[in-house]
CSV table of C-alpha atoms and ligand atoms in Angstrom, one decimal:
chain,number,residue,atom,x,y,z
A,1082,UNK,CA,27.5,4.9,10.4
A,1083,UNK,CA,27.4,1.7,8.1
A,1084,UNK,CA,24.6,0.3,7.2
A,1085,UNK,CA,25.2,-2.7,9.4
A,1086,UNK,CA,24.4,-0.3,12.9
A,1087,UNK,CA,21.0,1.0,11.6
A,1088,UNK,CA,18.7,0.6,14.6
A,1089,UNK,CA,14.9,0.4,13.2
A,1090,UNK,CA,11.7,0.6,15.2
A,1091,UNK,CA,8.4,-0.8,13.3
A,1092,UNK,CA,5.5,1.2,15.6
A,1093,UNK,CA,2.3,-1.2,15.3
A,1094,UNK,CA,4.8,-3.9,15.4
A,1095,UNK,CA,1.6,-6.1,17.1
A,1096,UNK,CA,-0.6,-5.2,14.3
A,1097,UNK,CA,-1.3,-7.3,11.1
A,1098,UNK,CA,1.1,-4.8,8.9
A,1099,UNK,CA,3.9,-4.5,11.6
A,1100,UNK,CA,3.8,-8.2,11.6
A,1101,UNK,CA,4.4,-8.5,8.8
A,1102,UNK,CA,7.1,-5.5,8.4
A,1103,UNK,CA,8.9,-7.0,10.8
A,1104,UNK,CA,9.2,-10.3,8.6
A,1105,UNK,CA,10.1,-8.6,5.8
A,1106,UNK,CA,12.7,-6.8,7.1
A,1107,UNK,CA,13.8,-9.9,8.2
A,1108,UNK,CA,13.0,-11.8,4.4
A,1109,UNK,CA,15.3,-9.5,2.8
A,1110,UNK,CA,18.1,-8.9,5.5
A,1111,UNK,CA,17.8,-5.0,5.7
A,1112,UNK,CA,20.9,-4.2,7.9
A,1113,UNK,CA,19.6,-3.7,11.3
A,1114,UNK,CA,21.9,-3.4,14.2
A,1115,UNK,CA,19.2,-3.3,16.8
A,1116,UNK,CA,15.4,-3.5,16.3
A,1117,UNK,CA,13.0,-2.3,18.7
A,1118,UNK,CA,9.2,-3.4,18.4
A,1119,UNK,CA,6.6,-0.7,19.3
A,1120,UNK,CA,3.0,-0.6,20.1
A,1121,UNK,CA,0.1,0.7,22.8
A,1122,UNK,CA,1.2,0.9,26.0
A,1123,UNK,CA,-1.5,-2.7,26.4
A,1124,UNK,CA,1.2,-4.6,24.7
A,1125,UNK,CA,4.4,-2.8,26.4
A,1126,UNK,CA,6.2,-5.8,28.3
A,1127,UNK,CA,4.6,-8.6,26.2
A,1128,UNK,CA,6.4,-10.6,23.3
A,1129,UNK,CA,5.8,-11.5,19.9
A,1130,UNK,CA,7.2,-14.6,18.0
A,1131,UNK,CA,7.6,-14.1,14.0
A,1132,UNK,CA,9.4,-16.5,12.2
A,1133,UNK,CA,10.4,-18.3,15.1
A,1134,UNK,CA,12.2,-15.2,17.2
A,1135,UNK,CA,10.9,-13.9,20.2
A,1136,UNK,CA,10.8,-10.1,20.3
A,1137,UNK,CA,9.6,-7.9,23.2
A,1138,UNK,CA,7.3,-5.2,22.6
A,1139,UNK,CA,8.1,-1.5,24.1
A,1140,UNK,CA,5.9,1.1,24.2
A,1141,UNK,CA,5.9,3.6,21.4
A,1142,UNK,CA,6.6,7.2,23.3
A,1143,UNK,CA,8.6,9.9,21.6
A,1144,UNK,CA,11.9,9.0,23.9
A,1145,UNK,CA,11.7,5.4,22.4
A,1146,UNK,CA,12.8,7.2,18.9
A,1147,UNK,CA,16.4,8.2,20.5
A,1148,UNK,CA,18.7,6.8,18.4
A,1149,UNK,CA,16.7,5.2,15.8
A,1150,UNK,CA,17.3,5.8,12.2
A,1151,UNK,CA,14.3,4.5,10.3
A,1152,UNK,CA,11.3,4.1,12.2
A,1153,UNK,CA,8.4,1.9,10.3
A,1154,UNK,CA,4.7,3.6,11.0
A,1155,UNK,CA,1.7,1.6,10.8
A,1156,UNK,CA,-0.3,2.3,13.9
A,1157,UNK,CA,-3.0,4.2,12.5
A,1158,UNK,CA,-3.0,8.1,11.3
A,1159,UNK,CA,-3.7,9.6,14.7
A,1160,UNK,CA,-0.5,7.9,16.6
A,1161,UNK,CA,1.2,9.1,13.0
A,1162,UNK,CA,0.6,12.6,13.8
A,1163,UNK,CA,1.5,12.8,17.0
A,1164,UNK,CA,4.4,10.8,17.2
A,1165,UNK,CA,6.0,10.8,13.8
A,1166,UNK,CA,7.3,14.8,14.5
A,1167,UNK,CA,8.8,13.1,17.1
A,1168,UNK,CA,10.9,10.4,15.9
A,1169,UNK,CA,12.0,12.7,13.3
A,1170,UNK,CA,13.4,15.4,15.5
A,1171,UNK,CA,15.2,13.4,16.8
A,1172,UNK,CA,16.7,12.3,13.7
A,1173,UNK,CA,14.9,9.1,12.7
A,1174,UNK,CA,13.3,9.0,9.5
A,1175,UNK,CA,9.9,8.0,9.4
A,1176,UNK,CA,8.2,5.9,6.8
A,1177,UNK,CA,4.4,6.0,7.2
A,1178,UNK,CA,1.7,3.4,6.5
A,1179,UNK,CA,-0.9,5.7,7.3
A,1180,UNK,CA,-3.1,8.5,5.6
A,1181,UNK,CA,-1.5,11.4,7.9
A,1182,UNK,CA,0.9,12.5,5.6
A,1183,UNK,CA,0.3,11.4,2.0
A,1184,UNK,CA,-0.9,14.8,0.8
A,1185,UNK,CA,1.2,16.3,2.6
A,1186,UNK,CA,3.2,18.5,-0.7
A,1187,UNK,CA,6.2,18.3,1.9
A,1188,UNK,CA,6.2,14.5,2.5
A,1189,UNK,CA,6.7,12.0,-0.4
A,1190,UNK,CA,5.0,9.8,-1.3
A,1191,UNK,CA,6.1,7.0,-3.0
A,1192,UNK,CA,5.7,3.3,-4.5
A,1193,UNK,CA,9.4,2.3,-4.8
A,1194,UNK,CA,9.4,1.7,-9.1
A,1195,UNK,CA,7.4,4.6,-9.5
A,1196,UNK,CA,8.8,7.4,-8.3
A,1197,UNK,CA,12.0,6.4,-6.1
A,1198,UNK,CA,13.7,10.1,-6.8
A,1199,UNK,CA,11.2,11.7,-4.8
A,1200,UNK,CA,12.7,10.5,-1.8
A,1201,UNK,CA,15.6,12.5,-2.0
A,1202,UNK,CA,13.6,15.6,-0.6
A,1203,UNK,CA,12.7,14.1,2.5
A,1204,UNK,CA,12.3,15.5,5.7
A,1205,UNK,CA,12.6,12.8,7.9
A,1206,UNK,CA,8.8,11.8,6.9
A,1207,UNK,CA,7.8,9.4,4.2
A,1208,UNK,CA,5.1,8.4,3.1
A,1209,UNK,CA,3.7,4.8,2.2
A,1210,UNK,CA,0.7,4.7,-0.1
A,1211,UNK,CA,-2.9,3.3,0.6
A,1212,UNK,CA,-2.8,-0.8,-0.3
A,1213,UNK,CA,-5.2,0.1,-3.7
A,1214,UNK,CA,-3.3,2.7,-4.6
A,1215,UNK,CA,0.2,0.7,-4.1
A,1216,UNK,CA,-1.0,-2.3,-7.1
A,1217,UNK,CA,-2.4,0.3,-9.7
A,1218,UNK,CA,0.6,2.9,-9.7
A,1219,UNK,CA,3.1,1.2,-11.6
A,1220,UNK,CA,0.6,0.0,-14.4
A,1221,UNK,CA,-0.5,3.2,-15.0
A,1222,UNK,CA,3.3,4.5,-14.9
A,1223,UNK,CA,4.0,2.0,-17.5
A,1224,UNK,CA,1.0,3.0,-20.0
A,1225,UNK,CA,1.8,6.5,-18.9
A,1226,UNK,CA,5.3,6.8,-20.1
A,1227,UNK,CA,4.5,4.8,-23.2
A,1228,UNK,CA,1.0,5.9,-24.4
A,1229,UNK,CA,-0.2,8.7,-22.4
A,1230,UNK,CA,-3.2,8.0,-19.8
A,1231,UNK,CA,-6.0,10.7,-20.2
A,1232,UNK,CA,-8.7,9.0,-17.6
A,1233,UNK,CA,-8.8,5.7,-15.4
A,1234,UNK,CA,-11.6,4.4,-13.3
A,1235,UNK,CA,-10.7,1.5,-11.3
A,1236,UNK,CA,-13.4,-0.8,-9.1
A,1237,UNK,CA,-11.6,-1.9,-5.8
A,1238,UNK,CA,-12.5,-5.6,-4.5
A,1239,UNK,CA,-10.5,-4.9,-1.4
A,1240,UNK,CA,-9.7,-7.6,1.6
A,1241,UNK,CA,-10.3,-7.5,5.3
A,1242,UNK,CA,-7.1,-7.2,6.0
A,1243,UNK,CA,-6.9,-4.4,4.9
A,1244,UNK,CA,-8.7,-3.2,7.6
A,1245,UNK,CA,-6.8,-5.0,10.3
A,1246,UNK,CA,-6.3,-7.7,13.1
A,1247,UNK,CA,-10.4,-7.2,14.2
A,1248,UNK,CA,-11.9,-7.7,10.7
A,1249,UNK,CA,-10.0,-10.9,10.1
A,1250,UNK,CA,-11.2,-12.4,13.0
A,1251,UNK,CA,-14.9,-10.8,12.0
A,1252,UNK,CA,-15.1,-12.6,9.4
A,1253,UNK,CA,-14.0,-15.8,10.8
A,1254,UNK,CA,-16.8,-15.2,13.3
A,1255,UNK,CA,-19.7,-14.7,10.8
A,1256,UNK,CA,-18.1,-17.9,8.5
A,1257,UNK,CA,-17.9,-20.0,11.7
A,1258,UNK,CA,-21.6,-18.5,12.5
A,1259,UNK,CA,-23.1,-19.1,9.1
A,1260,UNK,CA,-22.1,-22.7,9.7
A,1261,UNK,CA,-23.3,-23.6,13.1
A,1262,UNK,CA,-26.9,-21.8,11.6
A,1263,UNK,CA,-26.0,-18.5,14.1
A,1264,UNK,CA,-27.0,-14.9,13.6
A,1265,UNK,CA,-23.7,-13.2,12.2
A,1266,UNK,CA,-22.7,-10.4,14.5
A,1267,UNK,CA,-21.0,-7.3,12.8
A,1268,UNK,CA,-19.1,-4.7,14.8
A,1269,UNK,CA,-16.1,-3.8,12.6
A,1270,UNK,CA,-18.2,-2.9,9.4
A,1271,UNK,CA,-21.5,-1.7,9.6
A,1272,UNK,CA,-23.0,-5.5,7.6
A,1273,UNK,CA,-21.9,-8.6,7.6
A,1274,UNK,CA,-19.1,-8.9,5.6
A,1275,UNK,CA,-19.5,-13.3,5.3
A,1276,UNK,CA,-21.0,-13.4,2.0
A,1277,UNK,CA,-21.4,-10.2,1.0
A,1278,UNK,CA,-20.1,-7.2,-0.8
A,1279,UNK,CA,-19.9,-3.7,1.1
A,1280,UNK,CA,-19.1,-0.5,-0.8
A,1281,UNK,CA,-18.3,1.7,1.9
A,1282,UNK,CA,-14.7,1.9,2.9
A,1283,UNK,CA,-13.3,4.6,5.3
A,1284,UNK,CA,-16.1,7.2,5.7
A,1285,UNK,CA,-18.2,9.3,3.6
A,1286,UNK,CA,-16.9,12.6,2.3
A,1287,UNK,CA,-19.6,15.3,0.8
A,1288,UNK,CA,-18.3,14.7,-3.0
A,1289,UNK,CA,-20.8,10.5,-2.3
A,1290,UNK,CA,-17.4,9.2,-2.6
A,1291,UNK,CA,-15.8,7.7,0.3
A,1292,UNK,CA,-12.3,8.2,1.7
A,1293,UNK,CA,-10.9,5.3,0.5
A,1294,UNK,CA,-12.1,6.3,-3.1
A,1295,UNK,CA,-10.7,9.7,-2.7
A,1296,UNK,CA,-7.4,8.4,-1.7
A,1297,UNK,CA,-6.9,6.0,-5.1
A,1298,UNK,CA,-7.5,9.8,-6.8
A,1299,UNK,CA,-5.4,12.1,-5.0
A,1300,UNK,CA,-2.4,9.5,-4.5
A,1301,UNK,CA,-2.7,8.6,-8.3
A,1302,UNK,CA,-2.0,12.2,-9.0
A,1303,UNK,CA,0.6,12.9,-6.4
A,1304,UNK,CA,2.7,10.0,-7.4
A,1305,UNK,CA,2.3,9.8,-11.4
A,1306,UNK,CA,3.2,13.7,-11.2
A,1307,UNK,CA,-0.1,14.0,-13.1
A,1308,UNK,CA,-1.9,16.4,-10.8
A,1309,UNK,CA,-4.7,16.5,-13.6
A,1310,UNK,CA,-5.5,13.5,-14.3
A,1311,UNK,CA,-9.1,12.4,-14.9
A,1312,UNK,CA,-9.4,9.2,-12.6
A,1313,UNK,CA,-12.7,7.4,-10.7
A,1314,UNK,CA,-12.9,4.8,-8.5
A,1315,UNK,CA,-15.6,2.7,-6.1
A,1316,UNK,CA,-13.8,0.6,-3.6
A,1317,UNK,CA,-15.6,-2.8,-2.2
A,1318,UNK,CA,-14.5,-4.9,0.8
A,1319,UNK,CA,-14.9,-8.5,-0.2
A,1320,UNK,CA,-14.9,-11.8,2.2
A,1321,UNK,CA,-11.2,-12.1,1.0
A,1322,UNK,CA,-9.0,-12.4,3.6
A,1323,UNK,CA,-5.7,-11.3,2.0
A,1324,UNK,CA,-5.2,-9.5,-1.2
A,1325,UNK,CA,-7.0,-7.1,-2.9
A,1326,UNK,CA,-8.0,-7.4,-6.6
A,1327,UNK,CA,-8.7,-4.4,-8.7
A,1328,UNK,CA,-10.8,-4.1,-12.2
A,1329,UNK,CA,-8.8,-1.4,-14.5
A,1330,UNK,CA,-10.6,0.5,-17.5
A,1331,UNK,CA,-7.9,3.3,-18.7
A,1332,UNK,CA,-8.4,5.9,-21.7
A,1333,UNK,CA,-4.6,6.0,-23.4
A,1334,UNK,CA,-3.9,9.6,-25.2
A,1335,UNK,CA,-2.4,7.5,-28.2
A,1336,UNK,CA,-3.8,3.9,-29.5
A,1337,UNK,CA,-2.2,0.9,-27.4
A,1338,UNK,CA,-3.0,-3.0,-28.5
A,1339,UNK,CA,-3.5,-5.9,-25.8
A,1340,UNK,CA,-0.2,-7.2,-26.7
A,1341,UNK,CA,1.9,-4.2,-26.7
A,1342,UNK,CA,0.2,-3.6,-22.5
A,1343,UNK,CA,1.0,-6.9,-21.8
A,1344,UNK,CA,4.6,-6.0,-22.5
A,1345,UNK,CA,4.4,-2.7,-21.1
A,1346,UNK,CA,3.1,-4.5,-18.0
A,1347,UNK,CA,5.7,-7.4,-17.5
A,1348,UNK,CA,8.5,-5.2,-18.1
A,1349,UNK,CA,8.0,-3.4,-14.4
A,1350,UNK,CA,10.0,-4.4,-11.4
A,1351,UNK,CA,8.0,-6.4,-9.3
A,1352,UNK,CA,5.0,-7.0,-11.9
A,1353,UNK,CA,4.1,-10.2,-13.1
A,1354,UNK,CA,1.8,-10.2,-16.3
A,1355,UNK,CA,-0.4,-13.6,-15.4
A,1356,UNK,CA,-3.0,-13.3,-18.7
A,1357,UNK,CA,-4.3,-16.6,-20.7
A,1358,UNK,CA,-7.8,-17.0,-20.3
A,1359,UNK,CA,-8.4,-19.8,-22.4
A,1360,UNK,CA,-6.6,-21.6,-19.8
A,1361,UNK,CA,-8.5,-20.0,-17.0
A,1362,UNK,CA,-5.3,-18.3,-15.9
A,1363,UNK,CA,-5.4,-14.5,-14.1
A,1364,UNK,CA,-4.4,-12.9,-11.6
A,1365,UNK,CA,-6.0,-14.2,-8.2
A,1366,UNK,CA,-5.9,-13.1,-4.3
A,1367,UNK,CA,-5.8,-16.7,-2.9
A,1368,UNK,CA,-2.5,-17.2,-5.1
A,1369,UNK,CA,-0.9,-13.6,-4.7
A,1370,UNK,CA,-1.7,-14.1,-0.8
A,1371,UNK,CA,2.1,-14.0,0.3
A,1372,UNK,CA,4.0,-13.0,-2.4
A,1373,UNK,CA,5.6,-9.4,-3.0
A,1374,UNK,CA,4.9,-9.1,-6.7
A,1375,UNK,CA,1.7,-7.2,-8.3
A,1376,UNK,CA,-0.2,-9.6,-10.3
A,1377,UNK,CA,-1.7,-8.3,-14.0
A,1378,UNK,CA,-4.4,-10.2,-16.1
A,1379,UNK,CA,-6.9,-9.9,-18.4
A,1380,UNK,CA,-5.8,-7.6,-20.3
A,1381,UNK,CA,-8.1,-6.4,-23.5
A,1382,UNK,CA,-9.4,-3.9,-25.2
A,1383,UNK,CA,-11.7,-1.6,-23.9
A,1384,UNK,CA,-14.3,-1.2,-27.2
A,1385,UNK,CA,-16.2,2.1,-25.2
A,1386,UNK,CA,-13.0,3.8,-26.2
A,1387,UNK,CA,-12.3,5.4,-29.9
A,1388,UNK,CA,-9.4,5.0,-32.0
A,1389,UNK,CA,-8.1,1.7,-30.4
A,1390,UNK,CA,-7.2,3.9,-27.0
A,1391,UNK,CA,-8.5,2.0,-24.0
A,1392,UNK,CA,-7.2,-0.7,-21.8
A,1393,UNK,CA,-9.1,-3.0,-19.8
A,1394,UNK,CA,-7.1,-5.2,-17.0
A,1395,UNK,CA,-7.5,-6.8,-14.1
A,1396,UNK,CA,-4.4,-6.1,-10.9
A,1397,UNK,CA,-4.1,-8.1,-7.8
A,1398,UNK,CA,-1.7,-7.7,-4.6
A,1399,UNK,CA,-0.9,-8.7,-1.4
A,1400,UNK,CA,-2.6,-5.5,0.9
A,1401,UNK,CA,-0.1,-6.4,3.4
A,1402,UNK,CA,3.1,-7.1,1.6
A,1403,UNK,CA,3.3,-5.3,-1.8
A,1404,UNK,CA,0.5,-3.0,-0.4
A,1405,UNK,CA,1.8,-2.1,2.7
A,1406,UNK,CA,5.1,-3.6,4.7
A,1407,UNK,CA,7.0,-4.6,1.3
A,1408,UNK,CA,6.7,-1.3,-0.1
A,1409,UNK,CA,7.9,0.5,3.0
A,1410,UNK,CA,11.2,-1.9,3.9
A,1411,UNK,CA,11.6,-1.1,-0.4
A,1412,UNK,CA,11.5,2.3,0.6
A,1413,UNK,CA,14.1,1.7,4.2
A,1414,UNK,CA,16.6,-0.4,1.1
A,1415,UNK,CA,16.2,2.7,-1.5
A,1416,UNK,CA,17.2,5.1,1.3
A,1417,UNK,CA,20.0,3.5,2.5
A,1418,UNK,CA,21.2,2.8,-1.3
A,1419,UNK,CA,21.1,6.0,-2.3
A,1420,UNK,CA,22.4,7.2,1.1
A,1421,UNK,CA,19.5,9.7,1.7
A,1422,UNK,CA,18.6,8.2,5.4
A,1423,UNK,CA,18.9,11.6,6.8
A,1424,UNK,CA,16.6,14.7,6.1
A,1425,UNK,CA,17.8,16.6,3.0
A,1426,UNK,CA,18.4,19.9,5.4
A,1427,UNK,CA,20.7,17.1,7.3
A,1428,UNK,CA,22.5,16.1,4.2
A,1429,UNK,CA,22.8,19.8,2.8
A,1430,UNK,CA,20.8,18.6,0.0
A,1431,UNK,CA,18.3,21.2,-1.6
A,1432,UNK,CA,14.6,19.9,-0.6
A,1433,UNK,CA,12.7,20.3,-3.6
A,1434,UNK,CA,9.0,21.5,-4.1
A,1435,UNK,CA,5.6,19.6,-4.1
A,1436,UNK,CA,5.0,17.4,-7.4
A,1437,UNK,CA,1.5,16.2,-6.1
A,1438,UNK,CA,-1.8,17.6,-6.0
B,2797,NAP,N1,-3.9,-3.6,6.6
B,2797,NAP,C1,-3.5,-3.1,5.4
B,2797,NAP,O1,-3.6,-3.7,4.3
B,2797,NAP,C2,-2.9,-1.8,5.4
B,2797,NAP,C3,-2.3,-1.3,4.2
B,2797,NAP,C4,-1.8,-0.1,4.1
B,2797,NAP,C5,-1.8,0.7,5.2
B,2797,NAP,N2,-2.3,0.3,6.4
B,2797,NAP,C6,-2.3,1.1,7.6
B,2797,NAP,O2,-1.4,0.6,8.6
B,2797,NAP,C7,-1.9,0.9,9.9
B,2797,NAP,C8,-2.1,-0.3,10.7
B,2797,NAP,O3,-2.9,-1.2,10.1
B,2797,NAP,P1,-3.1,-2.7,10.6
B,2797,NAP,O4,-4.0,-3.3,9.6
B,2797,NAP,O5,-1.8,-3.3,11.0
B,2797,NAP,O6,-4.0,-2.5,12.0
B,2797,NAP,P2,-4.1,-3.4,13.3
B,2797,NAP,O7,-3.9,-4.8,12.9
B,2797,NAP,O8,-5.4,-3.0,13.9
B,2797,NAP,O9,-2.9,-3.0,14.2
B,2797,NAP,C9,-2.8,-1.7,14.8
B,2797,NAP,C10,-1.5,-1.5,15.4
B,2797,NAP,O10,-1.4,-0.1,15.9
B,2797,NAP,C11,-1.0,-0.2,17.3
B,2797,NAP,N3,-1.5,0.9,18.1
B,2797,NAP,C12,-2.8,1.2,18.4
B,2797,NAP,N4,-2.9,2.3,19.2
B,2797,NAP,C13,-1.6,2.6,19.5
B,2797,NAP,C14,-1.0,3.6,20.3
B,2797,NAP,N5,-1.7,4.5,21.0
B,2797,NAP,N6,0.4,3.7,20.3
B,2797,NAP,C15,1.1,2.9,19.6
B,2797,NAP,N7,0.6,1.9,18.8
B,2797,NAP,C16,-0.7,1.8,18.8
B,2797,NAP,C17,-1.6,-1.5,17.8
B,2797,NAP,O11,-0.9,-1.8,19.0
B,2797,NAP,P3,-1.7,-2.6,20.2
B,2797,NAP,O12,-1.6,-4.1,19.8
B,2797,NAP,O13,-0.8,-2.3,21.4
B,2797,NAP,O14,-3.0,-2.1,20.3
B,2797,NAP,C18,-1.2,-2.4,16.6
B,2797,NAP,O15,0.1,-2.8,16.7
B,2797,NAP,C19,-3.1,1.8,9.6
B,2797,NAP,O16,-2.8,3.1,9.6
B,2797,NAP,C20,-3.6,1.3,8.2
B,2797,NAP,O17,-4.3,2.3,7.6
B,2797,NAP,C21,-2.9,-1.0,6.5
């Protein structure tokens, strides 16, 4: 098979990330021979237009995987489950948007210039880390392989997007209704979001954290290798539409300057160091809306820290690019590149043990 013949199926291909998966793919010319859009059975026999190409939508059921080699996931961690098995028995390999799989020790987990070897053990499932986890990996691998990290806590002001399609229009809704002096009705969050400032994303767990929280410290762990590490975070949805930002406080094991992060920082793939304050440049979601790169700013000293050891900076990312479909069609290039599209059993390749948490 050359590359050129590599039939791909994005699963959620009617959802805000498959949208956009199926643009990237398209962005960076991945080789695909045939592509087949999947969804609910609602959207089975309707089309979609991106980028001017009209695509028609099939209905994602475990015969629909015949044939397919790498099947994009982001329908949610239920259809994941289910239907992911599926697609990789019969020899597809599965890259997952969803938290189904992440802690998986079996699956990888990845962020494509952190930890790209860990593909090779693959088992026909991959998978794709949470959007706020996605942005603060490769800083942290950076300070990591230079200075040591021995603690992060990072507060999350996380986008709507992120939660999909029905919060984007939500918030629309409440804007429109603020204006026209209307009650603002909430369905998708549990308060308005117009406005406002909600720190509860994904449910509770018993710990007071909330899922989302929990996510940023077990992915962290799994995909720095560093199943120990002391990390914290409080995640926010903001009346952002696209984009989430991220404030950054990190205890190094040896001393690190401003200047020496910033160069730590801009010397990752993909990571742009935006950081002069005196002429009111940083990092912002409006401007990183769209683009692929992870945005780092404000970088300074954190003086709560001894010895010249902590780093305070500020990330920001496209949730649906960088933080979701970029990462995953990085992934789809990597695998092909490397020539690890099948299962390791399927390439007689030895799959290797855990590495997470
Ligand atoms: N948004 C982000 O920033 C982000 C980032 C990382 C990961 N993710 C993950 O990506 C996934 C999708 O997120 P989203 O924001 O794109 O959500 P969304 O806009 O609500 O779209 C959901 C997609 O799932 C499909 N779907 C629902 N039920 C299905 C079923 N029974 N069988 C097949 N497809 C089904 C929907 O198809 P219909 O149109 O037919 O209902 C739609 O295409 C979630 O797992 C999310 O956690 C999202």
């Amino acid at each position: 098979m050359t590359p050129s013949h590599l039939t791909v199926a994005v699963v959620g291909a009617t959802g805000v990330v498959g949208r956009t998966m199926t643009q990237v793919l398209t962005e960076r010319e991945f080789p695909v021979g045939e592509l087949r859009l999947l969804a609910s059975g609602r959207s089975a026999g309707r089309t979609l237009s991106i980028d001017g190409r009209t695509y028609e939508i099939g209905e994602a059921l475990p015969d629909a995987f015949d044939g397919v080699a790498i099947a994009l996931f982001s329908a949610g961690a239920d259809i994941a489950k289910a239907l992911a098995p599926e697609a990789a028995a019969r020899g597809a390999t599965v890259i997952d948007n969803s938290s189904a799989w992440r802690m998986d020790p079996g699956v990888p987990l990845v962020v494509s210039q952190v930890n790209p070897d860990d593909l090779a053990r693959h088992e026909g499932i991959v998978a794709n880390p949470n959007c706020s986890t996605m942005q603060l990996a490769p800083p942290l691998m950076a300070l990591r392989d230079a200075v040591g990290i021995e603690r992060v806590v990072v507060d999350t002001y996380q986008s709507v997007s992120g939660t999909g399609g029905d919060a984007v229009a939500e918030l629309e809704g409440q804007i429109r209704a603020h204006v026209a002096g209307e009650p603002k009705a909430a369905s998708v969050y549990p308060h308005p979001i117009a406005f406002n400032a909600l720190p509860e994303i994904d449910t509770f767990l018993d710990n007071g954290y909330t899922k989302e929280e929990w996510k940023v410290v077990t992915e962290c762990r799994k995909i720095l290798h560093l199943p120990d590490l002391r990390i914290s975070c409080t995640a926010v949805r903001v009346p952002v539409f696209v984009s989430h930002s991220e404030a950054v406080h990190v205890e190094t094991r040896d001393p690190v300057t401003p200047e020496r992060a910033r160069e730590l920082f801009g010397a990752i793939p993909g990571v742009v160091v935006q950081d002069d304050p005196a002429g009111h440049v940083y990092p912002l979601a409006t401007e990183a809306a769209g683009r692929d790169e992870i945005f780092v700013g404000r970088v300074r000293h954190d003086p709560s820290v001894p010895d010249g050891r902590g780093i305070a900076f500020w990330v920001v990312s496209d949730n649906l690019r960088k933080g979701a479909a970029t990462n995953a069609v990085e992934l789809a290039e990597l695998l092909v590149a490397r020539d690890w599209v099948r299962a390791a059993s399927r390439r007689g390749a030895v799959a290797a043990g855990g590495g997470g948490a």
